[in-house]
Amino acid sequence: MAAGERIVLHVDMDAFYAAIEQRDEPRLRGKPVIVGGPSRRGVVSTASYEARPFGVHSAMPMSRALALCPNAIVVTPRMGRYLEVSEQVMATLDDFSPLVEPLSLDEAFLDMTGSERLFGPPEAMADAIRKAIVARTGLTASVGAAANKFLAKLASDLNKPDGVTIVPRGREAEFIAPLPVRRLWGVGPKSAERIAKLGLRTIGDVARAELGWLRRRLGASYAEHLWALANARDDRPVDASGERKSLGSETTLEWDVRGRNAVEPILRRQCERVARGLRETRLVAGGVRVKLRYSRGFVLATRQAKLDAPADDSRSLFTRAAELLERLDLDAPIRLVGAAAFDLAAAGAGQAPLFAERATKDGNRERAMDEIRARFGDKIDYAD
DNA sequence: TCTGGGGTCCTAGGACCC
DNA sequence: TCTGGGGTCCTAGGACCC
């Protein structure tokens, strides 16, 4: 691989959900806006820049957010809307490179290697992209440009909002050296603590550490990964294939439930949503996973199993999911119920003919229901 | 303050096979 | 009598990201 030759951009929309709400609703402009679940157990999804000085940030419990910023306007997420805008943003990015890897609704990597003659140097690329996004959506984005994904992602965060950061070529390692270890992509609270106990505080500290020593303390593969990143090396390609590995649906209940009779109908509903998601994306699942979170200790438990045949109908998913429920404690108070499909494959591919027929029987019926929903709307499901 | 919902990736242990 | 070694698959849990 021709290391050092790549140009990778990371595009990150600024306070995406909140910015969309402010764009769509003028009375929200200039005010602290918190997008998030309004329920008892809701958390902040996105806080507008007006709310952030109060200490409000993503993943914070809504109750705490409102204690910090009592005047904030809480908006219930409109995921369908955010998805629409996201598609516009991604379509805009497609005009700049054939290699676009969305990471979520609001951020993506672009491999711009070899595009300098078309768009100029990285600064010009970043400016052109930001201009195109504003023109198309009225929203701002921050962009990082560098020789690899890790550096580009780190950079896009350094001049937010509405900013550009270019990591200078050939001086990458010294550029990131003063930053705290927590800035390494993949180092969260737990790992940060472990690393701090080793006496390493900055990325430069990790980069200068002796690799053998680091291996013995953090495990070989994690140590090697961190050490490479700290030395500004990251060979991972921009992957535009878009293949998904799993598809799930889960819900945190307003009030705890217990007992099979209470859990099963909720699980059925999650299976229905997963099955519909599979059909919409033309996928079939090879297995299903059940997820419960207990109130006591916030403990998460999962059970998974393969299906007899790949399926995209809720009955197949739910039948197996209900069996898995038998291997879980249903007597303790439960706060979350979820289902997920895994071992995904393109619908119609790789199925034995006998199985294919059986697998699609329920699928066909549910597909007909999908069409009716599409034509007349589905009051029940679009309510949440 | 009391912790969402959507994902990805990694690890460790057990079953199983040769 | 006192139990190999290696490879692969599967499952459950956990860290992490937005």
Short mmCIF file of C-alpha atoms (C1' of nucleotides) in Angstrom, two decimals:
data_model
loop_
_atom_site.label_atom_id
_atom_site.label_comp_id
_atom_site.label_asym_id
_atom_site.label_seq_id
_atom_site.Cartn_x
_atom_site.Cartn_y
_atom_site.Cartn_z
CA MET A 1 0.00 0.00 0.00
CA ALA A 2 1.24 3.41 -0.95
CA ALA A 3 1.17 4.87 2.51
CA GLY A 4 1.32 8.62 2.73
CA GLU A 5 -0.34 9.06 -0.64
CA ARG A 6 -3.93 8.94 0.50
CA ILE A 7 -6.25 11.86 1.10
CA VAL A 8 -9.07 10.99 3.46
CA LEU A 9 -11.77 13.45 4.48
CA HIS A 10 -14.13 13.10 7.42
CA VAL A 11 -17.34 15.12 7.17
CA ASP A 12 -19.29 15.62 10.37
CA MET A 13 -22.56 17.55 10.48
CA ASP A 14 -22.81 20.09 13.33
CA ALA A 15 -25.39 19.20 16.02
CA PHE A 16 -27.25 17.44 13.22
CA TYR A 17 -30.69 16.66 14.72
CA ALA A 18 -30.91 19.94 16.61
CA ALA A 19 -29.76 21.92 13.57
CA ILE A 20 -32.48 20.33 11.44
CA GLU A 21 -35.12 21.22 14.02
CA GLN A 22 -33.89 24.82 14.13
CA ARG A 23 -33.83 25.03 10.36
CA ASP A 24 -37.38 23.66 10.07
CA GLU A 25 -38.82 25.71 12.92
CA PRO A 26 -37.68 29.34 13.01
CA ARG A 27 -38.87 29.92 16.57
CA LEU A 28 -36.19 27.44 17.75
CA ARG A 29 -33.34 29.43 16.21
CA GLY A 30 -30.92 30.98 18.64
CA LYS A 31 -32.44 29.02 21.52
CA PRO A 32 -31.16 26.07 23.53
CA VAL A 33 -32.75 23.02 21.91
CA ILE A 34 -32.47 19.47 23.16
CA VAL A 35 -33.50 16.64 20.87
CA GLY A 36 -34.31 13.55 22.87
CA GLY A 37 -36.89 11.19 24.22
CA PRO A 38 -39.39 13.06 26.41
CA SER A 39 -40.12 9.99 28.52
CA ARG A 40 -39.18 9.31 32.12
CA ARG A 41 -36.11 7.43 30.99
CA GLY A 42 -35.16 9.61 28.06
CA VAL A 43 -31.65 10.81 27.26
CA VAL A 44 -30.26 13.64 25.17
CA SER A 45 -29.74 12.67 21.57
CA THR A 46 -28.35 16.02 20.43
CA ALA A 47 -28.03 19.41 22.11
CA SER A 48 -27.92 22.60 20.05
CA TYR A 49 -24.85 24.81 20.47
CA GLU A 50 -26.93 27.22 22.57
CA ALA A 51 -27.54 24.42 25.11
CA ARG A 52 -23.97 23.15 25.31
CA PRO A 53 -22.52 25.92 27.48
CA PHE A 54 -24.88 24.72 30.21
CA GLY A 55 -23.06 21.39 30.18
CA VAL A 56 -25.72 19.53 28.23
CA HIS A 57 -24.39 16.84 25.92
CA SER A 58 -25.41 13.65 24.10
CA ALA A 59 -26.32 10.54 26.12
CA MET A 60 -27.02 12.59 29.24
CA PRO A 61 -30.25 11.69 31.06
CA MET A 62 -32.94 14.21 30.15
CA SER A 63 -33.72 14.85 33.80
CA ARG A 64 -30.18 16.03 34.38
CA ALA A 65 -30.09 18.03 31.16
CA LEU A 66 -33.18 19.97 32.22
CA ALA A 67 -31.74 20.54 35.66
CA LEU A 68 -28.70 22.14 34.01
CA CYS A 69 -30.66 24.07 31.40
CA PRO A 70 -34.26 24.62 32.57
CA ASN A 71 -35.09 26.92 29.65
CA ALA A 72 -34.17 24.38 27.01
CA ILE A 73 -36.82 23.45 24.48
CA VAL A 74 -37.14 19.66 24.27
CA VAL A 75 -37.97 18.26 20.85
CA THR A 76 -38.96 14.63 20.27
CA PRO A 77 -36.72 13.07 17.61
CA ARG A 78 -38.14 12.82 14.09
CA MET A 79 -35.93 10.08 12.74
CA GLY A 80 -37.70 9.92 9.39
CA ARG A 81 -36.91 13.57 8.82
CA TYR A 82 -33.26 13.16 9.83
CA LEU A 83 -32.97 10.22 7.48
CA GLU A 84 -34.27 12.32 4.58
CA VAL A 85 -31.75 15.07 5.22
CA SER A 86 -29.00 12.51 5.71
CA GLU A 87 -29.73 11.11 2.27
CA GLN A 88 -29.34 14.59 0.81
CA VAL A 89 -26.02 15.04 2.57
CA MET A 90 -24.71 11.65 1.42
CA ALA A 91 -25.89 12.30 -2.12
CA THR A 92 -23.96 15.56 -2.04
CA LEU A 93 -20.84 13.70 -0.93
CA ASP A 94 -21.29 11.21 -3.76
CA ASP A 95 -20.63 14.10 -6.15
CA PHE A 96 -17.12 14.40 -4.77
CA SER A 97 -15.95 10.81 -4.60
CA PRO A 98 -17.06 7.31 -5.56
CA LEU A 99 -15.66 6.14 -2.21
CA VAL A 100 -18.01 7.42 0.51
CA GLU A 101 -18.38 5.50 3.76
CA PRO A 102 -21.24 6.73 5.96
CA LEU A 103 -20.55 6.11 9.66
CA SER A 104 -23.96 7.24 10.84
CA LEU A 105 -26.69 9.59 9.64
CA ASP A 106 -24.48 12.60 10.20
CA GLU A 107 -20.94 11.67 9.29
CA ALA A 108 -18.96 10.01 6.54
CA PHE A 109 -15.47 9.34 5.24
CA LEU A 110 -14.47 10.21 1.70
CA ASP A 111 -11.41 8.86 -0.05
CA MET A 112 -10.26 11.80 -2.19
CA THR A 113 -6.97 10.24 -3.23
CA GLY A 114 -6.06 11.29 -6.75
CA SER A 115 -8.69 14.03 -6.91
CA GLU A 116 -6.37 16.97 -6.42
CA ARG A 117 -6.36 17.93 -10.08
CA LEU A 118 -10.15 18.08 -10.00
CA PHE A 119 -10.72 19.79 -6.66
CA GLY A 120 -7.37 21.27 -5.67
CA PRO A 121 -5.60 20.71 -2.35
CA PRO A 122 -7.44 19.29 0.71
CA GLU A 123 -8.40 22.79 1.94
CA ALA A 124 -10.20 23.44 -1.34
CA MET A 125 -11.87 20.02 -1.23
CA ALA A 126 -13.17 20.66 2.27
CA ASP A 127 -14.47 24.12 1.38
CA ALA A 128 -16.20 22.90 -1.76
CA ILE A 129 -17.91 20.11 0.17
CA ARG A 130 -19.08 22.40 2.94
CA LYS A 131 -20.43 24.89 0.43
CA ALA A 132 -22.29 22.15 -1.41
CA ILE A 133 -23.84 20.84 1.80
CA VAL A 134 -25.01 24.31 2.88
CA ALA A 135 -26.43 24.97 -0.58
CA ARG A 136 -28.33 21.70 -0.57
CA THR A 137 -29.52 21.57 3.04
CA GLY A 138 -28.89 24.92 4.72
CA LEU A 139 -26.86 23.07 7.35
CA THR A 140 -23.21 23.35 8.32
CA ALA A 141 -20.61 20.63 8.58
CA SER A 142 -17.10 20.36 9.93
CA VAL A 143 -14.41 18.62 7.91
CA GLY A 144 -11.11 16.99 8.73
CA ALA A 145 -8.56 16.09 6.08
CA ALA A 146 -5.57 13.83 6.57
CA ALA A 147 -3.64 10.84 5.31
CA ASN A 148 -5.89 8.27 6.99
CA LYS A 149 -9.29 7.72 8.60
CA PHE A 150 -8.24 8.06 12.21
CA LEU A 151 -6.50 11.39 11.66
CA ALA A 152 -9.30 12.76 9.51
CA LYS A 153 -11.90 11.87 12.12
CA LEU A 154 -9.88 13.33 14.90
CA ALA A 155 -9.31 16.49 12.86
CA SER A 156 -12.97 17.10 12.02
CA ASP A 157 -13.65 17.49 15.73
CA LEU A 158 -10.98 20.12 16.38
CA ASN A 159 -12.65 23.11 14.72
CA LYS A 160 -16.32 22.52 15.37
CA PRO A 161 -18.75 23.87 14.42
CA ASP A 162 -18.50 24.98 10.81
CA GLY A 163 -14.73 24.51 10.60
CA VAL A 164 -11.99 22.75 8.71
CA THR A 165 -8.85 21.12 10.04
CA ILE A 166 -6.06 19.88 7.82
CA VAL A 167 -3.50 17.59 9.43
CA PRO A 168 -0.17 18.72 7.96
CA ARG A 169 1.42 16.10 5.77
CA GLY A 170 4.57 14.58 7.22
CA ARG A 171 4.00 16.11 10.66
CA GLU A 172 1.04 13.95 11.68
CA ALA A 173 2.61 12.37 14.75
CA GLU A 174 3.75 15.64 16.28
CA PHE A 175 0.36 17.16 15.47
CA ILE A 176 -1.51 14.64 17.62
CA ALA A 177 1.14 14.03 20.29
CA PRO A 178 -0.11 16.66 22.80
CA LEU A 179 -3.72 15.41 22.71
CA PRO A 180 -5.10 13.26 25.55
CA VAL A 181 -5.21 9.49 25.11
CA ARG A 182 -9.00 9.66 25.10
CA ARG A 183 -8.81 11.16 21.60
CA LEU A 184 -7.60 7.86 20.18
CA TRP A 185 -10.50 6.36 18.25
CA GLY A 186 -11.60 3.34 20.27
CA VAL A 187 -10.36 4.51 23.66
CA GLY A 188 -13.37 5.04 25.88
CA PRO A 189 -13.68 5.63 29.62
CA LYS A 190 -12.59 2.12 30.63
CA SER A 191 -9.52 1.91 28.44
CA ALA A 192 -8.57 5.50 29.25
CA GLU A 193 -8.46 4.55 32.90
CA ARG A 194 -6.34 1.46 32.27
CA ILE A 195 -3.95 3.48 30.16
CA ALA A 196 -3.79 6.27 32.74
CA LYS A 197 -2.71 3.70 35.32
CA LEU A 198 0.25 2.92 33.11
CA GLY A 199 1.30 6.53 33.48
CA LEU A 200 0.40 7.47 29.91
CA ARG A 201 -1.54 10.69 29.54
CA THR A 202 -1.10 11.94 25.99
CA ILE A 203 -1.11 10.31 22.58
CA GLY A 204 2.59 11.13 22.44
CA ASP A 205 3.14 9.14 25.65
CA VAL A 206 1.59 6.09 23.98
CA ALA A 207 3.56 6.64 20.78
CA ARG A 208 6.85 6.74 22.70
CA ALA A 209 6.02 3.72 24.88
CA GLU A 210 7.92 0.53 24.19
CA LEU A 211 5.63 -1.77 22.20
CA GLY A 212 6.61 -4.98 23.99
CA TRP A 213 5.87 -3.38 27.33
CA LEU A 214 2.53 -2.08 26.07
CA ARG A 215 1.63 -5.53 24.66
CA ARG A 216 2.18 -7.21 28.00
CA ARG A 217 -0.03 -4.72 29.77
CA LEU A 218 -2.90 -4.21 27.36
CA GLY A 219 -2.93 -7.42 25.36
CA ALA A 220 -1.09 -7.84 22.08
CA SER A 221 -3.68 -6.87 19.52
CA TYR A 222 -5.17 -3.91 21.37
CA ALA A 223 -1.69 -2.61 22.18
CA GLU A 224 -0.58 -2.86 18.56
CA HIS A 225 -3.71 -1.09 17.38
CA LEU A 226 -3.31 1.76 19.83
CA TRP A 227 0.37 2.12 19.22
CA ALA A 228 -0.17 2.36 15.46
CA LEU A 229 -2.84 5.03 15.88
CA ALA A 230 -0.70 6.98 18.35
CA ASN A 231 2.07 6.95 15.76
CA ALA A 232 -0.43 8.33 13.23
CA ARG A 233 -0.61 5.08 11.28
CA ASP A 234 -3.96 3.66 10.14
CA ASP A 235 -4.24 1.51 7.02
CA ARG A 236 -7.97 0.88 7.15
CA PRO A 237 -9.51 1.63 3.76
CA VAL A 238 -12.59 3.77 3.20
CA ASP A 239 -15.21 1.07 2.76
CA ALA A 240 -18.13 2.09 0.58
CA SER A 241 -19.70 -1.37 0.38
CA GLY A 242 -22.37 -0.56 2.94
CA GLU A 243 -22.88 -4.15 4.07
CA ARG A 244 -24.67 -4.41 7.36
CA LYS A 245 -24.07 -7.19 9.88
CA SER A 246 -27.16 -6.90 12.04
CA LEU A 247 -30.49 -5.15 12.26
CA GLY A 248 -32.31 -4.68 15.53
CA SER A 249 -35.09 -2.95 17.37
CA GLU A 250 -35.28 -2.35 21.09
CA THR A 251 -37.30 -0.31 23.51
CA THR A 252 -36.80 0.96 27.00
CA LEU A 253 -40.08 0.70 28.86
CA GLU A 254 -41.61 3.56 30.73
CA TRP A 255 -42.13 1.18 33.65
CA ASP A 256 -40.47 -2.13 34.43
CA VAL A 257 -42.24 -5.34 33.51
CA ARG A 258 -41.81 -8.93 34.62
CA GLY A 259 -43.18 -12.31 33.61
CA ARG A 260 -43.53 -14.01 30.25
CA ASN A 261 -47.02 -12.64 29.65
CA ALA A 262 -45.73 -9.09 29.87
CA VAL A 263 -42.49 -9.60 27.95
CA GLU A 264 -43.74 -11.67 25.02
CA PRO A 265 -46.03 -9.10 23.37
CA ILE A 266 -43.24 -6.52 23.54
CA LEU A 267 -40.80 -8.95 22.02
CA ARG A 268 -43.29 -9.80 19.28
CA ARG A 269 -43.56 -6.12 18.38
CA GLN A 270 -39.77 -5.78 18.17
CA CYS A 271 -39.62 -8.86 15.94
CA GLU A 272 -42.24 -7.32 13.65
CA ARG A 273 -40.18 -4.16 13.31
CA VAL A 274 -37.00 -6.11 12.63
CA ALA A 275 -38.73 -8.28 10.03
CA ARG A 276 -40.09 -5.21 8.27
CA GLY A 277 -36.63 -3.68 8.30
CA LEU A 278 -35.25 -6.82 6.69
CA ARG A 279 -37.83 -6.73 3.92
CA GLU A 280 -37.29 -3.03 3.30
CA THR A 281 -33.58 -3.62 2.84
CA ARG A 282 -34.08 -6.89 0.92
CA LEU A 283 -32.22 -8.96 3.46
CA VAL A 284 -32.85 -12.27 5.16
CA ALA A 285 -31.60 -13.24 8.61
CA GLY A 286 -29.79 -16.41 9.54
CA GLY A 287 -30.28 -15.89 13.27
CA VAL A 288 -32.07 -13.88 15.90
CA ARG A 289 -30.93 -12.38 19.19
CA VAL A 290 -33.02 -11.41 22.21
CA LYS A 291 -31.90 -8.67 24.54
CA LEU A 292 -33.18 -7.86 28.01
CA ARG A 293 -31.93 -5.21 30.37
CA TYR A 294 -32.70 -5.69 34.04
CA SER A 295 -33.37 -2.71 36.23
CA ARG A 296 -31.40 -4.28 39.02
CA GLY A 297 -27.82 -3.23 38.38
CA PHE A 298 -28.62 -2.12 34.82
CA VAL A 299 -27.50 -5.60 33.75
CA LEU A 300 -27.76 -6.60 30.09
CA ALA A 301 -28.45 -10.21 29.05
CA THR A 302 -28.55 -11.58 25.51
CA ARG A 303 -29.42 -14.98 24.01
CA GLN A 304 -29.01 -15.81 20.35
CA ALA A 305 -29.66 -18.73 18.04
CA LYS A 306 -29.72 -19.58 14.37
CA LEU A 307 -32.94 -19.96 12.46
CA ASP A 308 -33.81 -23.22 10.73
CA ALA A 309 -33.79 -21.30 7.47
CA PRO A 310 -33.01 -17.70 6.49
CA ALA A 311 -36.11 -15.58 7.01
CA ASP A 312 -37.51 -12.05 6.79
CA ASP A 313 -40.89 -12.64 8.42
CA SER A 314 -41.78 -11.80 11.98
CA ARG A 315 -43.29 -15.20 12.72
CA SER A 316 -40.01 -17.02 12.08
CA LEU A 317 -38.08 -14.49 14.13
CA PHE A 318 -40.54 -14.41 16.98
CA THR A 319 -40.91 -18.20 17.22
CA ARG A 320 -37.20 -18.59 17.80
CA ALA A 321 -36.99 -15.48 19.97
CA ALA A 322 -39.72 -16.79 22.24
CA GLU A 323 -37.72 -20.01 22.69
CA LEU A 324 -34.70 -17.97 23.71
CA LEU A 325 -36.80 -16.19 26.29
CA GLU A 326 -37.03 -19.47 28.16
CA ARG A 327 -33.33 -19.27 28.86
CA LEU A 328 -33.64 -15.85 30.50
CA ASP A 329 -34.84 -14.77 33.91
CA LEU A 330 -38.28 -13.23 33.41
CA ASP A 331 -39.08 -12.82 37.08
CA ALA A 332 -36.69 -9.95 37.76
CA PRO A 333 -37.82 -6.41 36.81
CA ILE A 334 -37.03 -5.72 33.15
CA ARG A 335 -36.54 -2.22 31.71
CA LEU A 336 -35.62 -2.99 28.10
CA VAL A 337 -36.71 -5.57 25.55
CA GLY A 338 -35.05 -5.94 22.16
CA ALA A 339 -34.67 -8.22 19.17
CA ALA A 340 -32.02 -8.26 16.48
CA ALA A 341 -31.38 -10.20 13.29
CA PHE A 342 -27.85 -11.32 12.39
CA ASP A 343 -26.06 -13.46 9.79
CA LEU A 344 -27.67 -11.28 7.14
CA ALA A 345 -27.68 -12.14 3.45
CA ALA A 346 -29.22 -10.64 0.34
CA ALA A 347 -32.79 -11.89 -0.07
CA GLY A 348 -33.05 -14.61 -2.69
CA ALA A 349 -29.35 -15.46 -2.56
CA GLY A 350 -27.88 -18.59 -1.08
CA GLN A 351 -31.12 -20.25 -0.05
CA ALA A 352 -31.76 -23.90 -0.74
CA PRO A 353 -34.89 -24.02 -2.94
CA LEU A 354 -36.87 -26.07 -0.44
CA PHE A 355 -36.11 -23.67 2.36
CA ALA A 356 -36.58 -20.64 0.19
CA GLU A 357 -40.18 -21.56 -0.44
CA ARG A 358 -40.91 -22.07 3.22
CA ALA A 359 -39.01 -19.01 4.29
CA THR A 360 -40.96 -16.75 2.01
CA LYS A 361 -44.45 -18.05 2.74
CA ASP A 362 -44.91 -15.90 5.82
CA GLY A 363 -42.69 -13.31 4.24
CA ASN A 364 -45.06 -12.97 1.29
CA ARG A 365 -48.02 -12.38 3.50
CA GLU A 366 -46.15 -9.77 5.50
CA ARG A 367 -44.86 -8.20 2.30
CA ALA A 368 -48.45 -7.66 1.23
CA MET A 369 -49.03 -5.93 4.55
CA ASP A 370 -45.98 -3.76 3.92
CA GLU A 371 -47.56 -2.55 0.70
CA ILE A 372 -50.83 -1.69 2.38
CA ARG A 373 -48.90 0.23 5.02
CA ALA A 374 -46.97 2.08 2.35
CA ARG A 375 -50.19 3.12 0.61
CA PHE A 376 -52.36 3.99 3.56
CA GLY A 377 -49.83 4.74 6.24
CA ASP A 378 -49.39 3.00 9.53
CA LYS A 379 -50.72 4.99 12.43
CA ILE A 380 -49.43 2.61 15.04
CA ASP A 381 -45.81 2.35 14.03
CA TYR A 382 -45.07 5.84 12.90
CA ALA A 383 -46.28 7.22 16.18
CA ASP A 384 -42.94 6.48 17.85
"C1'" DT B 1 -28.28 12.38 37.38
"C1'" DC B 2 -29.55 7.28 36.91
"C1'" DT B 3 -28.45 5.98 32.56
"C1'" DG B 4 -31.78 5.63 24.36
"C1'" DG B 5 -31.43 3.20 20.22
"C1'" DG B 6 -28.87 2.14 16.40
"C1'" DG B 7 -24.80 -0.24 15.37
"C1'" DT B 8 -19.43 -2.53 15.13
"C1'" DC B 9 -15.70 -5.19 16.79
"C1'" DC B 10 -13.16 -8.11 20.10
"C1'" DT B 11 -12.49 -11.74 23.57
"C1'" DA B 12 -13.03 -15.88 26.12
"C1'" DG B 13 -14.81 -20.30 26.97
"C1'" DG B 14 -17.05 -24.54 25.57
"C1'" DA B 15 -18.33 -28.00 22.10
"C1'" DC B 16 -16.78 -30.63 18.61
"C1'" DC B 17 -13.71 -32.83 15.33
"C1'" DC B 18 -9.51 -35.00 13.69
"C1'" DT C 1 -5.60 -44.87 34.76
"C1'" DC C 2 -5.52 -39.80 35.16
"C1'" DT C 3 -6.28 -37.96 30.34
"C1'" DG C 4 -2.57 -34.16 23.44
"C1'" DG C 5 -2.87 -30.46 20.42
"C1'" DG C 6 -4.84 -27.73 16.99
"C1'" DG C 7 -8.57 -25.75 14.42
"C1'" DT C 8 -13.27 -24.12 13.92
"C1'" DC C 9 -17.75 -22.79 15.22
"C1'" DC C 10 -20.91 -20.87 18.40
"C1'" DT C 11 -22.41 -18.10 22.23
"C1'" DA C 12 -22.40 -14.34 25.77
"C1'" DG C 13 -20.59 -10.33 27.37
"C1'" DG C 14 -18.37 -5.98 27.05
"C1'" DA C 15 -16.16 -1.76 25.17
"C1'" DC C 16 -16.92 1.62 22.06
"C1'" DC C 17 -19.01 4.89 18.54
"C1'" DC C 18 -22.74 8.36 17.10
#
